[in-house]
Amino acid sequence: MFRLARTARKLILALLTCLSSALLYRQIQPLPPKIPGTPGGPPVTATRTRLSDGRYLAYLETGVPREKAKHRLVFVHGFDSCRHDALPISTELAQELGVYMLSFDRPGYAESDPHPARTEESIALDIAELADNLQLGRKFYLAGFSMGGEIMWSCLKYIPHRLSGVAILGPVGNYWWPGLPSNVSRDAWYQQLPRDQWAVWVAHHLPWLTYWWNTQKLFPASSVIAYNPALLSQEDEMLMAKFGYRAYMPQIRQQGEHECLHRDMMVGFGKWSWSPLQLENPFADADADDGQGAGKVHLWHGAEDLIVPVSLSRYISQKLPWVVYHELPKSGHLFPIAEGMADIIVKSLLLGDDHLSSSASQPPHSP
């Protein structure tokens, strides 16, 4: 009888252990994505193109018609955004300079298929293939904002031969980039809110736990995902009415948060084998195809950015003298959507800074 009781206790303990393990496994496993155009997924409403591996990317074309364009620009959106969040350049500037702009949903966002094997390299190759599918030519201009800004470094590494010029706007930085001094990384790290330090730490060290960390209720998760107003500078507060209430916002996360937001964090803050500090000037020995001279890499950052610390951009620009650095002293993170700022960025990219007025170093402010 006693043996039976002991056996029963062991059996119950084993069952409880298995049950706990099963429950834990279910909690840390993300739900399957709701892929557009598949059973149970949202409908496809965007124009899409098929990549060589079978995935689809949704895209949006703005500006002048592609076949009439003098300048072809690919824009890469940031975190929790989509193809509709392209640089808001004016119709007048697009017509004046002959600008065609292509924006697209990055994998897992809105209507682009997810890419569970996504890396910092794969997105650069996606961009090159997208450009080929839409026949943009051998070279094109590139601009990216926030998490899309970080992707610009990947494009400079993996597809530099395809680029006519690059604008990097408020780029996210990886605190574990090889060659980044510990004091620089530490300074930037402690400019984050504690809850964001934890979210980023988990994405880097325990990527398999990223889904659970950002969906559990025991600890505060990413304040960026939660749109915490504590992250807004004075200028960002004014711009948030434009950015925070976009009519298409429900589409951005419609496949589920893991393959867009969480995957962004896992890749952006993951373990890279290289860093921007190791890059060489891709335009050092090349002339731009449009006859305007060698291309440039422009790096823009707001000094009052409370979402992405400016200190990493400052350090990188000091170490890479071929990067043209623009620091906006009164701007926060959302400066690209400030009135008139997109035109300033595009003019600088396409024509050079000599074509900008002295007042163009700071975006106009709302009254």
CSV table of C-alpha atoms in Angstrom, one decimal:
chain,number,residue,atom,x,y,z
A,1,MET,CA,0.0,0.0,0.0
A,2,PHE,CA,2.8,2.4,0.9
A,3,ARG,CA,4.6,1.5,-2.2
A,4,LEU,CA,1.5,2.3,-4.2
A,5,ALA,CA,1.1,5.6,-2.4
A,6,ARG,CA,4.7,6.6,-3.2
A,7,THR,CA,4.2,5.5,-6.8
A,8,ALA,CA,1.0,7.6,-7.0
A,9,ARG,CA,2.8,10.6,-5.6
A,10,LYS,CA,5.6,10.3,-8.1
A,11,LEU,CA,3.0,9.8,-10.9
A,12,ILE,CA,1.1,12.9,-9.8
A,13,LEU,CA,4.3,14.9,-9.6
A,14,ALA,CA,5.4,13.8,-13.1
A,15,LEU,CA,2.0,14.7,-14.5
A,16,LEU,CA,2.1,18.1,-12.9
A,17,THR,CA,5.6,18.6,-14.2
A,18,CYS,CA,4.5,17.6,-17.7
A,19,LEU,CA,1.4,19.8,-17.5
A,20,SER,CA,3.5,22.8,-16.3
A,21,SER,CA,5.9,22.2,-19.1
A,22,ALA,CA,3.1,21.9,-21.7
A,23,LEU,CA,1.5,25.1,-20.5
A,24,LEU,CA,4.8,26.9,-20.5
A,25,TYR,CA,5.5,25.7,-24.0
A,26,ARG,CA,2.1,26.9,-25.2
A,27,GLN,CA,2.7,30.3,-23.6
A,28,ILE,CA,6.1,30.9,-25.3
A,29,GLN,CA,5.1,29.6,-28.7
A,30,PRO,CA,3.7,32.4,-30.9
A,31,LEU,CA,0.4,31.8,-32.8
A,32,PRO,CA,0.8,31.0,-36.5
A,33,PRO,CA,0.6,34.1,-38.7
A,34,LYS,CA,-2.5,34.9,-40.6
A,35,ILE,CA,-1.0,35.2,-44.0
A,36,PRO,CA,-2.9,37.4,-46.5
A,37,GLY,CA,-4.8,35.5,-49.2
A,38,THR,CA,-4.8,32.2,-47.3
A,39,PRO,CA,-7.7,30.5,-45.5
A,40,GLY,CA,-8.3,32.4,-42.3
A,41,GLY,CA,-6.0,35.2,-43.3
A,42,PRO,CA,-6.9,38.8,-44.3
A,43,PRO,CA,-7.8,39.5,-48.0
A,44,VAL,CA,-5.2,40.8,-50.4
A,45,THR,CA,-6.0,44.4,-51.4
A,46,ALA,CA,-2.5,45.7,-52.3
A,47,THR,CA,-0.4,45.2,-55.4
A,48,ARG,CA,2.1,42.5,-54.8
A,49,THR,CA,5.1,40.8,-56.4
A,50,ARG,CA,6.4,37.3,-56.0
A,51,LEU,CA,9.9,36.7,-54.9
A,52,SER,CA,12.1,33.7,-56.1
A,53,ASP,CA,11.4,31.8,-52.8
A,54,GLY,CA,7.6,32.1,-53.3
A,55,ARG,CA,7.0,34.9,-50.8
A,56,TYR,CA,4.9,37.9,-51.8
A,57,LEU,CA,5.8,41.5,-51.0
A,58,ALA,CA,3.1,44.2,-51.2
A,59,TYR,CA,4.2,47.6,-52.5
A,60,LEU,CA,3.0,51.1,-53.3
A,61,GLU,CA,4.2,53.4,-56.1
A,62,THR,CA,4.0,57.2,-55.7
A,63,GLY,CA,5.5,60.2,-57.4
A,64,VAL,CA,6.0,60.4,-61.2
A,65,PRO,CA,5.4,57.3,-63.3
A,66,ARG,CA,8.3,54.8,-63.2
A,67,GLU,CA,9.1,55.0,-66.9
A,68,LYS,CA,9.3,58.8,-66.8
A,69,ALA,CA,11.4,59.1,-63.6
A,70,LYS,CA,14.8,60.7,-63.4
A,71,HIS,CA,15.3,59.4,-59.9
A,72,ARG,CA,14.0,56.0,-58.5
A,73,LEU,CA,13.8,55.9,-54.7
A,74,VAL,CA,13.0,52.8,-52.6
A,75,PHE,CA,11.8,53.6,-49.1
A,76,VAL,CA,12.0,51.2,-46.2
A,77,HIS,CA,9.5,51.8,-43.4
A,78,GLY,CA,10.2,51.5,-39.7
A,79,PHE,CA,8.8,49.5,-36.7
A,80,ASP,CA,5.0,49.0,-36.5
A,81,SER,CA,4.5,50.7,-39.9
A,82,CYS,CA,3.8,49.7,-43.5
A,83,ARG,CA,4.1,50.7,-47.2
A,84,HIS,CA,1.7,53.7,-46.6
A,85,ASP,CA,4.3,55.3,-44.2
A,86,ALA,CA,6.6,56.3,-47.0
A,87,LEU,CA,8.4,59.7,-46.9
A,88,PRO,CA,5.6,62.3,-47.5
A,89,ILE,CA,7.4,64.2,-50.3
A,90,SER,CA,5.4,66.9,-51.9
A,91,THR,CA,3.8,66.4,-55.4
A,92,GLU,CA,5.6,69.6,-56.5
A,93,LEU,CA,9.0,68.2,-55.6
A,94,ALA,CA,8.3,64.9,-57.2
A,95,GLN,CA,7.3,66.6,-60.4
A,96,GLU,CA,10.2,69.1,-60.3
A,97,LEU,CA,12.9,66.4,-59.8
A,98,GLY,CA,11.2,63.5,-61.5
A,99,VAL,CA,11.0,61.3,-58.4
A,100,TYR,CA,9.4,57.9,-58.4
A,101,MET,CA,9.1,56.3,-55.0
A,102,LEU,CA,8.6,52.7,-54.2
A,103,SER,CA,7.6,51.7,-50.7
A,104,PHE,CA,6.7,48.2,-49.5
A,105,ASP,CA,5.5,46.2,-46.6
A,106,ARG,CA,8.5,44.5,-45.0
A,107,PRO,CA,8.0,40.7,-44.4
A,108,GLY,CA,5.2,40.0,-41.9
A,109,TYR,CA,3.8,43.5,-42.0
A,110,ALA,CA,0.4,44.3,-43.5
A,111,GLU,CA,0.1,42.4,-46.7
A,112,SER,CA,3.6,41.0,-47.2
A,113,ASP,CA,4.2,37.3,-46.4
A,114,PRO,CA,6.2,36.6,-43.3
A,115,HIS,CA,9.8,35.4,-43.4
A,116,PRO,CA,10.5,33.2,-40.3
A,117,ALA,CA,14.1,32.8,-41.4
A,118,ARG,CA,14.6,36.6,-41.8
A,119,THR,CA,18.1,38.0,-41.1
A,120,GLU,CA,19.8,41.3,-41.4
A,121,GLU,CA,21.1,40.1,-44.8
A,122,SER,CA,17.8,38.6,-46.2
A,123,ILE,CA,16.0,42.0,-46.1
A,124,ALA,CA,18.7,43.6,-48.2
A,125,LEU,CA,18.4,40.8,-50.8
A,126,ASP,CA,14.6,41.2,-50.7
A,127,ILE,CA,15.0,44.9,-51.7
A,128,ALA,CA,17.3,44.1,-54.5
A,129,GLU,CA,14.9,41.4,-55.9
A,130,LEU,CA,12.0,43.8,-55.5
A,131,ALA,CA,13.8,46.4,-57.5
A,132,ASP,CA,14.5,43.8,-60.2
A,133,ASN,CA,10.9,42.7,-60.3
A,134,LEU,CA,9.8,46.3,-60.8
A,135,GLN,CA,12.5,47.0,-63.3
A,136,LEU,CA,14.1,49.9,-61.5
A,137,GLY,CA,17.4,49.5,-63.3
A,138,ARG,CA,20.9,48.6,-62.2
A,139,LYS,CA,21.0,51.3,-59.5
A,140,PHE,CA,18.4,53.1,-57.3
A,141,TYR,CA,18.3,55.5,-54.3
A,142,LEU,CA,17.4,54.1,-50.9
A,143,ALA,CA,16.0,55.7,-47.8
A,144,GLY,CA,14.9,54.0,-44.5
A,145,PHE,CA,13.5,55.3,-41.2
A,146,SER,CA,14.0,53.9,-37.7
A,147,MET,CA,14.1,50.1,-37.9
A,148,GLY,CA,14.2,50.7,-41.7
A,149,GLY,CA,17.1,53.0,-41.1
A,150,GLU,CA,19.1,50.2,-39.5
A,151,ILE,CA,18.4,48.1,-42.6
A,152,MET,CA,20.3,50.7,-44.6
A,153,TRP,CA,23.5,49.5,-43.1
A,154,SER,CA,22.7,46.0,-44.3
A,155,CYS,CA,22.1,47.3,-47.8
A,156,LEU,CA,25.4,49.1,-47.7
A,157,LYS,CA,27.1,45.8,-46.8
A,158,TYR,CA,25.2,43.3,-49.0
A,159,ILE,CA,24.0,45.3,-52.1
A,160,PRO,CA,26.3,48.4,-52.3
A,161,HIS,CA,26.6,47.9,-56.1
A,162,ARG,CA,22.9,48.6,-56.5
A,163,LEU,CA,22.8,51.9,-54.8
A,164,SER,CA,23.0,55.5,-56.1
A,165,GLY,CA,22.8,57.1,-52.7
A,166,VAL,CA,21.3,56.4,-49.2
A,167,ALA,CA,19.4,58.4,-46.6
A,168,ILE,CA,19.5,56.8,-43.1
A,169,LEU,CA,16.8,58.4,-40.9
A,170,GLY,CA,16.8,58.0,-37.1
A,171,PRO,CA,18.2,54.5,-37.3
A,172,VAL,CA,17.8,51.9,-34.6
A,173,GLY,CA,21.2,50.7,-33.3
A,174,ASN,CA,22.3,47.3,-32.0
A,175,TYR,CA,24.0,47.7,-28.7
A,176,TRP,CA,26.0,44.5,-29.3
A,177,TRP,CA,27.5,45.5,-32.7
A,178,PRO,CA,31.1,44.2,-32.9
A,179,GLY,CA,33.6,47.0,-32.4
A,180,LEU,CA,31.2,49.3,-30.6
A,181,PRO,CA,33.1,50.5,-27.5
A,182,SER,CA,31.5,49.5,-24.2
A,183,ASN,CA,31.2,53.0,-22.9
A,184,VAL,CA,29.4,54.2,-26.1
A,185,SER,CA,27.0,51.2,-25.9
A,186,ARG,CA,26.4,51.6,-22.2
A,187,ASP,CA,25.7,55.3,-22.6
A,188,ALA,CA,23.1,54.6,-25.2
A,189,TRP,CA,21.7,51.6,-23.3
A,190,TYR,CA,20.9,53.6,-20.2
A,191,GLN,CA,19.0,56.2,-22.2
A,192,GLN,CA,16.3,53.7,-22.7
A,193,LEU,CA,13.5,53.1,-20.2
A,194,PRO,CA,14.1,50.1,-17.9
A,195,ARG,CA,11.3,48.2,-19.5
A,196,ASP,CA,12.8,48.7,-22.9
A,197,GLN,CA,16.2,47.6,-21.7
A,198,TRP,CA,14.6,44.3,-20.6
A,199,ALA,CA,12.7,43.9,-23.9
A,200,VAL,CA,15.8,44.5,-26.0
A,201,TRP,CA,17.9,42.2,-23.7
A,202,VAL,CA,15.5,39.4,-24.1
A,203,ALA,CA,15.4,39.8,-27.9
A,204,HIS,CA,19.2,39.6,-28.0
A,205,HIS,CA,20.0,36.9,-25.4
A,206,LEU,CA,16.7,34.9,-25.4
A,207,PRO,CA,15.1,35.4,-28.8
A,208,TRP,CA,12.9,32.3,-28.4
A,209,LEU,CA,11.3,34.1,-25.4
A,210,THR,CA,10.5,37.4,-27.3
A,211,TYR,CA,6.9,36.5,-28.0
A,212,TRP,CA,6.2,35.6,-24.4
A,213,TRP,CA,7.9,38.6,-22.9
A,214,ASN,CA,5.9,41.0,-25.0
A,215,THR,CA,2.6,39.3,-24.4
A,216,GLN,CA,2.8,38.3,-20.7
A,217,LYS,CA,1.3,40.5,-18.0
A,218,LEU,CA,3.7,39.9,-15.1
A,219,PHE,CA,6.3,42.4,-16.2
A,220,PRO,CA,6.1,45.6,-18.3
A,221,ALA,CA,7.0,44.8,-21.9
A,222,SER,CA,8.2,47.1,-24.7
A,223,SER,CA,7.0,50.7,-24.3
A,224,VAL,CA,7.5,51.2,-28.0
A,225,ILE,CA,4.9,48.6,-28.8
A,226,ALA,CA,2.6,50.1,-26.2
A,227,TYR,CA,3.0,53.6,-27.6
A,228,ASN,CA,4.1,54.9,-24.2
A,229,PRO,CA,3.9,58.8,-24.3
A,230,ALA,CA,7.0,59.0,-22.1
A,231,LEU,CA,9.0,58.3,-25.3
A,232,LEU,CA,7.8,61.4,-27.1
A,233,SER,CA,9.9,64.6,-27.3
A,234,GLN,CA,8.1,67.9,-27.5
A,235,GLU,CA,8.2,67.9,-31.3
A,236,ASP,CA,7.1,64.2,-31.4
A,237,GLU,CA,4.0,65.1,-29.3
A,238,MET,CA,2.9,67.5,-31.9
A,239,LEU,CA,3.6,65.0,-34.7
A,240,MET,CA,1.9,62.0,-33.0
A,241,ALA,CA,-1.5,63.2,-34.0
A,242,LYS,CA,-0.4,62.5,-37.6
A,243,PHE,CA,1.5,59.3,-36.9
A,244,GLY,CA,-0.5,57.7,-34.1
A,245,TYR,CA,-4.0,57.8,-35.7
A,246,ARG,CA,-3.4,56.4,-39.2
A,247,ALA,CA,-6.5,55.0,-40.8
A,248,TYR,CA,-4.7,51.9,-42.0
A,249,MET,CA,-3.2,51.0,-38.6
A,250,PRO,CA,-5.3,47.8,-38.1
A,251,GLN,CA,-3.7,46.4,-41.2
A,252,ILE,CA,-0.1,46.8,-39.9
A,253,ARG,CA,-0.3,44.0,-37.3
A,254,GLN,CA,-3.1,42.0,-39.0
A,255,GLN,CA,-0.9,38.9,-39.4
A,256,GLY,CA,-0.1,38.8,-35.7
A,257,GLU,CA,2.6,40.7,-33.8
A,258,HIS,CA,5.2,38.0,-33.8
A,259,GLU,CA,6.2,38.0,-37.5
A,260,CYS,CA,6.3,41.8,-37.7
A,261,LEU,CA,7.1,43.5,-34.3
A,262,HIS,CA,8.8,40.6,-32.5
A,263,ARG,CA,10.8,39.5,-35.5
A,264,ASP,CA,12.0,43.0,-36.0
A,265,MET,CA,13.4,43.0,-32.5
A,266,MET,CA,15.0,39.6,-32.8
A,267,VAL,CA,16.8,40.6,-36.0
A,268,GLY,CA,17.5,44.2,-35.2
A,269,PHE,CA,18.9,43.5,-31.8
A,270,GLY,CA,20.2,40.0,-32.7
A,271,LYS,CA,23.7,38.7,-32.9
A,272,TRP,CA,25.4,40.2,-35.9
A,273,SER,CA,28.8,39.1,-37.2
A,274,TRP,CA,29.6,42.6,-38.4
A,275,SER,CA,28.8,46.2,-37.7
A,276,PRO,CA,28.4,49.5,-39.6
A,277,LEU,CA,31.8,50.5,-38.2
A,278,GLN,CA,33.4,47.9,-40.5
A,279,LEU,CA,31.8,49.3,-43.7
A,280,GLU,CA,33.8,51.1,-46.4
A,281,ASN,CA,32.5,54.0,-48.6
A,282,PRO,CA,30.6,52.2,-51.4
A,283,PHE,CA,30.8,55.4,-53.6
A,284,ALA,CA,34.6,56.0,-53.2
A,285,ASP,CA,35.5,54.9,-56.7
A,286,ALA,CA,32.1,55.1,-58.5
A,287,ASP,CA,30.3,57.8,-60.3
A,288,ALA,CA,26.5,58.0,-60.1
A,289,ASP,CA,24.7,56.9,-63.3
A,290,ASP,CA,22.8,60.2,-63.5
A,291,GLY,CA,26.0,62.3,-64.1
A,292,GLN,CA,25.7,64.2,-60.9
A,293,GLY,CA,28.9,62.7,-59.4
A,294,ALA,CA,29.6,60.2,-56.7
A,295,GLY,CA,26.7,59.1,-54.5
A,296,LYS,CA,26.5,59.9,-50.8
A,297,VAL,CA,25.3,58.3,-47.6
A,298,HIS,CA,23.4,60.8,-45.4
A,299,LEU,CA,22.7,60.0,-41.8
A,300,TRP,CA,19.9,62.1,-40.1
A,301,HIS,CA,19.0,62.0,-36.4
A,302,GLY,CA,17.1,64.1,-34.0
A,303,ALA,CA,19.1,65.3,-30.9
A,304,GLU,CA,15.9,65.0,-28.7
A,305,ASP,CA,15.1,61.4,-29.9
A,306,LEU,CA,13.8,59.5,-26.8
A,307,ILE,CA,13.0,56.3,-28.8
A,308,VAL,CA,16.4,55.7,-30.5
A,309,PRO,CA,19.4,57.3,-28.7
A,310,VAL,CA,21.3,59.7,-30.9
A,311,SER,CA,24.6,58.9,-29.3
A,312,LEU,CA,25.1,55.8,-31.5
A,313,SER,CA,24.6,57.8,-34.7
A,314,ARG,CA,27.0,60.4,-33.5
A,315,TYR,CA,29.7,57.8,-32.8
A,316,ILE,CA,29.2,56.0,-36.1
A,317,SER,CA,29.3,59.3,-38.1
A,318,GLN,CA,32.6,60.2,-36.3
A,319,LYS,CA,34.1,56.9,-37.3
A,320,LEU,CA,32.9,56.9,-40.9
A,321,PRO,CA,34.0,60.2,-42.4
A,322,TRP,CA,32.3,59.4,-45.7
A,323,VAL,CA,28.9,59.6,-44.0
A,324,VAL,CA,27.3,63.0,-44.2
A,325,TYR,CA,25.8,63.6,-40.8
A,326,HIS,CA,22.8,65.8,-40.1
A,327,GLU,CA,21.8,66.2,-36.4
A,328,LEU,CA,18.6,68.2,-35.9
A,329,PRO,CA,18.9,69.9,-32.5
A,330,LYS,CA,15.2,70.4,-31.8
A,331,SER,CA,13.9,67.2,-33.3
A,332,GLY,CA,12.8,63.9,-31.8
A,333,HIS,CA,12.2,60.6,-33.6
A,334,LEU,CA,9.4,61.5,-35.9
A,335,PHE,CA,11.2,64.3,-37.7
A,336,PRO,CA,10.8,62.7,-41.3
A,337,ILE,CA,7.0,63.5,-41.1
A,338,ALA,CA,7.4,67.1,-39.9
A,339,GLU,CA,6.0,69.6,-42.4
A,340,GLY,CA,8.5,70.0,-45.3
A,341,MET,CA,11.2,67.8,-43.9
A,342,ALA,CA,10.7,65.0,-46.4
A,343,ASP,CA,11.4,67.4,-49.2
A,344,ILE,CA,14.6,68.5,-47.5
A,345,ILE,CA,15.8,64.9,-47.0
A,346,VAL,CA,15.1,64.0,-50.7
A,347,LYS,CA,16.7,67.2,-52.0
A,348,SER,CA,19.8,66.5,-50.0
A,349,LEU,CA,20.0,62.9,-51.2
A,350,LEU,CA,19.4,63.6,-54.9
A,351,LEU,CA,21.1,67.0,-55.3
A,352,GLY,CA,23.5,67.4,-52.4
A,353,ASP,CA,23.5,69.7,-49.5
A,354,ASP,CA,24.6,72.7,-51.7
A,355,HIS,CA,21.0,72.9,-52.9
A,356,LEU,CA,19.6,73.3,-49.4
A,357,SER,CA,19.0,76.7,-47.8
A,358,SER,CA,20.7,77.4,-44.5
A,359,SER,CA,17.3,77.1,-42.8
A,360,ALA,CA,16.9,73.6,-44.0
A,361,SER,CA,19.0,72.2,-41.2
A,362,GLN,CA,15.9,72.1,-39.0
A,363,PRO,CA,12.4,71.1,-39.9
A,364,PRO,CA,9.6,73.7,-39.7
A,365,HIS,CA,7.7,73.6,-36.4
A,366,SER,CA,4.0,73.6,-36.0
A,367,PRO,CA,2.7,76.8,-34.2
